[in-house]
Amino acid sequence: MGNEAQVISVEGLLNRKNLAIPHYQRPYRWTTENVSQLLEDIVDSYKKGKKQYRIGTVILHKNEDKLDIVDGQQRITTLLLILKACEENIIDLKYN
């Protein structure tokens, strides 16, 4: 990954095994309102027939063998938490 800007899918970003949040980044502080707004924006985009929804800029910095998330860590963390919750609910539905 060079210094050039790229547009990649959330799936492509989250499938990277070497993402890290540097210690100097602020702690996770998104509220229920922030998460709801993100989900509403995604759903509204889908309802409008858009094939893609851009979550905004994410800046990564290569740091030895990992990619530090310099900007976008709140959105990425939120998306991972949502995916994890969905995964757990699917497993619960499958085995209950």
PDB file of N, CA, C and O in Angstrom, residues 7-13 30 33-58 75-76 78-79 82:
ATOM      1  N   VAL A   7     -10.042   3.804  -3.189  1.00  0.00           N
ATOM      2  CA  VAL A   7     -11.397   3.517  -2.736  1.00  0.00           C
ATOM      3  C   VAL A   7     -11.487   2.010  -2.634  1.00  0.00           C
ATOM      4  O   VAL A   7     -11.288   1.295  -3.622  1.00  0.00           O
ATOM      5  N   ILE A   8     -11.727   1.519  -1.413  1.00  0.00           N
ATOM      6  CA  ILE A   8     -11.880   0.084  -1.220  1.00  0.00           C
ATOM      7  C   ILE A   8     -13.165  -0.173  -0.448  1.00  0.00           C
ATOM      8  O   ILE A   8     -13.688   0.717   0.231  1.00  0.00           O
ATOM      9  N   SER A   9     -13.646  -1.382  -0.554  1.00  0.00           N
ATOM     10  CA  SER A   9     -14.880  -1.733   0.143  1.00  0.00           C
ATOM     11  C   SER A   9     -14.610  -1.908   1.631  1.00  0.00           C
ATOM     12  O   SER A   9     -13.477  -2.134   2.055  1.00  0.00           O
ATOM     13  N   VAL A  10     -15.675  -1.794   2.419  1.00  0.00           N
ATOM     14  CA  VAL A  10     -15.554  -2.046   3.856  1.00  0.00           C
ATOM     15  C   VAL A  10     -15.092  -3.482   4.062  1.00  0.00           C
ATOM     16  O   VAL A  10     -14.235  -3.755   4.903  1.00  0.00           O
ATOM     17  N   GLU A  11     -15.640  -4.391   3.266  1.00  0.00           N
ATOM     18  CA  GLU A  11     -15.218  -5.787   3.364  1.00  0.00           C
ATOM     19  C   GLU A  11     -13.716  -5.922   3.118  1.00  0.00           C
ATOM     20  O   GLU A  11     -13.014  -6.610   3.858  1.00  0.00           O
ATOM     21  N   GLY A  12     -13.229  -5.253   2.095  1.00  0.00           N
ATOM     22  CA  GLY A  12     -11.803  -5.294   1.787  1.00  0.00           C
ATOM     23  C   GLY A  12     -10.962  -4.735   2.918  1.00  0.00           C
ATOM     24  O   GLY A  12      -9.891  -5.263   3.230  1.00  0.00           O
ATOM     25  N   LEU A  13     -11.458  -3.673   3.538  1.00  0.00           N
ATOM     26  CA  LEU A  13     -10.737  -3.074   4.661  1.00  0.00           C
ATOM     27  C   LEU A  13     -10.748  -4.000   5.876  1.00  0.00           C
ATOM     28  O   LEU A  13      -9.708  -4.262   6.477  1.00  0.00           O
ATOM     29  N   TRP A  30     -18.183   6.617  20.654  1.00  0.00           N
ATOM     30  CA  TRP A  30     -19.438   6.794  19.948  1.00  0.00           C
ATOM     31  C   TRP A  30     -20.602   6.443  20.850  1.00  0.00           C
ATOM     32  O   TRP A  30     -20.567   5.471  21.597  1.00  0.00           O
ATOM     33  N   GLU A  33     -26.556   7.328  19.651  1.00  0.00           N
ATOM     34  CA  GLU A  33     -26.992   8.256  18.612  1.00  0.00           C
ATOM     35  C   GLU A  33     -26.053   8.212  17.393  1.00  0.00           C
ATOM     36  O   GLU A  33     -26.515   8.205  16.245  1.00  0.00           O
ATOM     37  N   ASN A  34     -24.747   8.167  17.623  1.00  0.00           N
ATOM     38  CA  ASN A  34     -23.788   8.073  16.512  1.00  0.00           C
ATOM     39  C   ASN A  34     -23.990   6.788  15.712  1.00  0.00           C
ATOM     40  O   ASN A  34     -23.983   6.805  14.476  1.00  0.00           O
ATOM     41  N   VAL A  35     -24.165   5.685  16.426  1.00  0.00           N
ATOM     42  CA  VAL A  35     -24.344   4.381  15.767  1.00  0.00           C
ATOM     43  C   VAL A  35     -25.651   4.383  14.984  1.00  0.00           C
ATOM     44  O   VAL A  35     -25.695   3.943  13.826  1.00  0.00           O
ATOM     45  N   SER A  36     -26.721   4.887  15.591  1.00  0.00           N
ATOM     46  CA  SER A  36     -28.018   4.960  14.905  1.00  0.00           C
ATOM     47  C   SER A  36     -27.925   5.793  13.639  1.00  0.00           C
ATOM     48  O   SER A  36     -28.484   5.418  12.599  1.00  0.00           O
ATOM     49  N   GLN A  37     -27.216   6.906  13.708  1.00  0.00           N
ATOM     50  CA  GLN A  37     -27.071   7.774  12.541  1.00  0.00           C
ATOM     51  C   GLN A  37     -26.338   7.052  11.411  1.00  0.00           C
ATOM     52  O   GLN A  37     -26.734   7.139  10.249  1.00  0.00           O
ATOM     53  N   LEU A  38     -25.273   6.333  11.742  1.00  0.00           N
ATOM     54  CA  LEU A  38     -24.537   5.571  10.732  1.00  0.00           C
ATOM     55  C   LEU A  38     -25.457   4.541  10.071  1.00  0.00           C
ATOM     56  O   LEU A  38     -25.513   4.436   8.844  1.00  0.00           O
ATOM     57  N   LEU A  39     -26.197   3.797  10.880  1.00  0.00           N
ATOM     58  CA  LEU A  39     -27.099   2.777  10.339  1.00  0.00           C
ATOM     59  C   LEU A  39     -28.215   3.403   9.501  1.00  0.00           C
ATOM     60  O   LEU A  39     -28.559   2.888   8.430  1.00  0.00           O
ATOM     61  N   GLU A  40     -28.775   4.510   9.971  1.00  0.00           N
ATOM     62  CA  GLU A  40     -29.818   5.201   9.204  1.00  0.00           C
ATOM     63  C   GLU A  40     -29.275   5.684   7.866  1.00  0.00           C
ATOM     64  O   GLU A  40     -29.959   5.575   6.842  1.00  0.00           O
ATOM     65  N   ASP A  41     -28.067   6.220   7.861  1.00  0.00           N
ATOM     66  CA  ASP A  41     -27.457   6.681   6.613  1.00  0.00           C
ATOM     67  C   ASP A  41     -27.277   5.534   5.625  1.00  0.00           C
ATOM     68  O   ASP A  41     -27.545   5.682   4.430  1.00  0.00           O
ATOM     69  N   ILE A  42     -26.840   4.387   6.131  1.00  0.00           N
ATOM     70  CA  ILE A  42     -26.648   3.221   5.266  1.00  0.00           C
ATOM     71  C   ILE A  42     -27.978   2.751   4.707  1.00  0.00           C
ATOM     72  O   ILE A  42     -28.118   2.488   3.507  1.00  0.00           O
ATOM     73  N   VAL A  43     -28.991   2.637   5.565  1.00  0.00           N
ATOM     74  CA  VAL A  43     -30.321   2.184   5.134  1.00  0.00           C
ATOM     75  C   VAL A  43     -30.934   3.181   4.145  1.00  0.00           C
ATOM     76  O   VAL A  43     -31.490   2.776   3.112  1.00  0.00           O
ATOM     77  N   ASP A  44     -30.839   4.478   4.424  1.00  0.00           N
ATOM     78  CA  ASP A  44     -31.370   5.496   3.506  1.00  0.00           C
ATOM     79  C   ASP A  44     -30.711   5.399   2.139  1.00  0.00           C
ATOM     80  O   ASP A  44     -31.383   5.510   1.104  1.00  0.00           O
ATOM     81  N   SER A  45     -29.414   5.195   2.131  1.00  0.00           N
ATOM     82  CA  SER A  45     -28.681   5.059   0.873  1.00  0.00           C
ATOM     83  C   SER A  45     -29.202   3.854   0.084  1.00  0.00           C
ATOM     84  O   SER A  45     -29.430   3.935  -1.120  1.00  0.00           O
ATOM     85  N   TYR A  46     -29.421   2.753   0.786  1.00  0.00           N
ATOM     86  CA  TYR A  46     -29.942   1.536   0.152  1.00  0.00           C
ATOM     87  C   TYR A  46     -31.342   1.775  -0.406  1.00  0.00           C
ATOM     88  O   TYR A  46     -31.649   1.392  -1.530  1.00  0.00           O
ATOM     89  N   LYS A  47     -32.196   2.427   0.385  1.00  0.00           N
ATOM     90  CA  LYS A  47     -33.574   2.702  -0.050  1.00  0.00           C
ATOM     91  C   LYS A  47     -33.616   3.609  -1.272  1.00  0.00           C
ATOM     92  O   LYS A  47     -34.547   3.536  -2.070  1.00  0.00           O
ATOM     93  N   LYS A  48     -32.626   4.457  -1.420  1.00  0.00           N
ATOM     94  CA  LYS A  48     -32.547   5.353  -2.575  1.00  0.00           C
ATOM     95  C   LYS A  48     -31.988   4.647  -3.800  1.00  0.00           C
ATOM     96  O   LYS A  48     -31.815   5.258  -4.849  1.00  0.00           O
ATOM     97  N   GLY A  49     -31.672   3.366  -3.663  1.00  0.00           N
ATOM     98  CA  GLY A  49     -31.188   2.583  -4.791  1.00  0.00           C
ATOM     99  C   GLY A  49     -29.708   2.710  -5.070  1.00  0.00           C
ATOM    100  O   GLY A  49     -29.229   2.251  -6.106  1.00  0.00           O
ATOM    101  N   LYS A  50     -28.994   3.328  -4.154  1.00  0.00           N
ATOM    102  CA  LYS A  50     -27.554   3.451  -4.355  1.00  0.00           C
ATOM    103  C   LYS A  50     -26.897   2.094  -4.160  1.00  0.00           C
ATOM    104  O   LYS A  50     -27.192   1.382  -3.207  1.00  0.00           O
ATOM    105  N   LYS A  51     -26.004   1.759  -5.049  1.00  0.00           N
ATOM    106  CA  LYS A  51     -25.316   0.470  -4.973  1.00  0.00           C
ATOM    107  C   LYS A  51     -24.151   0.504  -4.004  1.00  0.00           C
ATOM    108  O   LYS A  51     -23.667  -0.534  -3.578  1.00  0.00           O
ATOM    109  N   GLN A  52     -23.694   1.704  -3.670  1.00  0.00           N
ATOM    110  CA  GLN A  52     -22.572   1.846  -2.745  1.00  0.00           C
ATOM    111  C   GLN A  52     -22.861   2.955  -1.755  1.00  0.00           C
ATOM    112  O   GLN A  52     -23.559   3.914  -2.071  1.00  0.00           O
ATOM    113  N   TYR A  53     -22.312   2.799  -0.566  1.00  0.00           N
ATOM    114  CA  TYR A  53     -22.391   3.839   0.448  1.00  0.00           C
ATOM    115  C   TYR A  53     -20.974   4.067   0.938  1.00  0.00           C
ATOM    116  O   TYR A  53     -20.302   3.118   1.355  1.00  0.00           O
ATOM    117  N   ARG A  54     -20.534   5.288   0.896  1.00  0.00           N
ATOM    118  CA  ARG A  54     -19.175   5.602   1.362  1.00  0.00           C
ATOM    119  C   ARG A  54     -19.227   5.996   2.826  1.00  0.00           C
ATOM    120  O   ARG A  54     -19.958   6.911   3.196  1.00  0.00           O
ATOM    121  N   ILE A  55     -18.434   5.311   3.636  1.00  0.00           N
ATOM    122  CA  ILE A  55     -18.427   5.589   5.073  1.00  0.00           C
ATOM    123  C   ILE A  55     -17.538   6.777   5.415  1.00  0.00           C
ATOM    124  O   ILE A  55     -17.498   7.197   6.555  1.00  0.00           O
ATOM    125  N   GLY A  56     -16.856   7.302   4.439  1.00  0.00           N
ATOM    126  CA  GLY A  56     -15.975   8.436   4.673  1.00  0.00           C
ATOM    127  C   GLY A  56     -14.523   8.022   4.585  1.00  0.00           C
ATOM    128  O   GLY A  56     -14.181   6.887   4.287  1.00  0.00           O
ATOM    129  N   THR A  57     -13.682   8.954   4.882  1.00  0.00           N
ATOM    130  CA  THR A  57     -12.250   8.742   4.767  1.00  0.00           C
ATOM    131  C   THR A  57     -11.727   7.887   5.911  1.00  0.00           C
ATOM    132  O   THR A  57     -12.096   8.078   7.063  1.00  0.00           O
ATOM    133  N   VAL A  58     -10.894   6.955   5.559  1.00  0.00           N
ATOM    134  CA  VAL A  58     -10.143   6.162   6.529  1.00  0.00           C
ATOM    135  C   VAL A  58      -8.678   6.327   6.141  1.00  0.00           C
ATOM    136  O   VAL A  58      -8.309   6.132   4.978  1.00  0.00           O
ATOM    137  N   ARG A  75     -15.550   4.724  13.270  1.00  0.00           N
ATOM    138  CA  ARG A  75     -16.444   4.076  12.303  1.00  0.00           C
ATOM    139  C   ARG A  75     -16.088   2.617  12.099  1.00  0.00           C
ATOM    140  O   ARG A  75     -16.972   1.747  12.063  1.00  0.00           O
ATOM    141  N   ILE A  76     -14.799   2.326  11.980  1.00  0.00           N
ATOM    142  CA  ILE A  76     -14.377   0.945  11.768  1.00  0.00           C
ATOM    143  C   ILE A  76     -14.726   0.081  12.980  1.00  0.00           C
ATOM    144  O   ILE A  76     -15.257  -1.027  12.843  1.00  0.00           O
ATOM    145  N   THR A  78     -17.069   0.623  15.162  1.00  0.00           N
ATOM    146  CA  THR A  78     -18.526   0.482  15.198  1.00  0.00           C
ATOM    147  C   THR A  78     -18.997  -0.585  14.222  1.00  0.00           C
ATOM    148  O   THR A  78     -19.820  -1.435  14.569  1.00  0.00           O
ATOM    149  N   LEU A  79     -18.484  -0.547  13.004  1.00  0.00           N
ATOM    150  CA  LEU A  79     -18.879  -1.556  12.017  1.00  0.00           C
ATOM    151  C   LEU A  79     -18.493  -2.958  12.471  1.00  0.00           C
ATOM    152  O   LEU A  79     -19.268  -3.910  12.305  1.00  0.00           O
ATOM    153  N   ILE A  82     -20.987  -4.050  15.138  1.00  0.00           N
ATOM    154  CA  ILE A  82     -22.274  -4.388  14.523  1.00  0.00           C
ATOM    155  C   ILE A  82     -22.186  -5.760  13.871  1.00  0.00           C
ATOM    156  O   ILE A  82     -23.071  -6.612  14.045  1.00  0.00           O
TER     157      ILE A  82
END
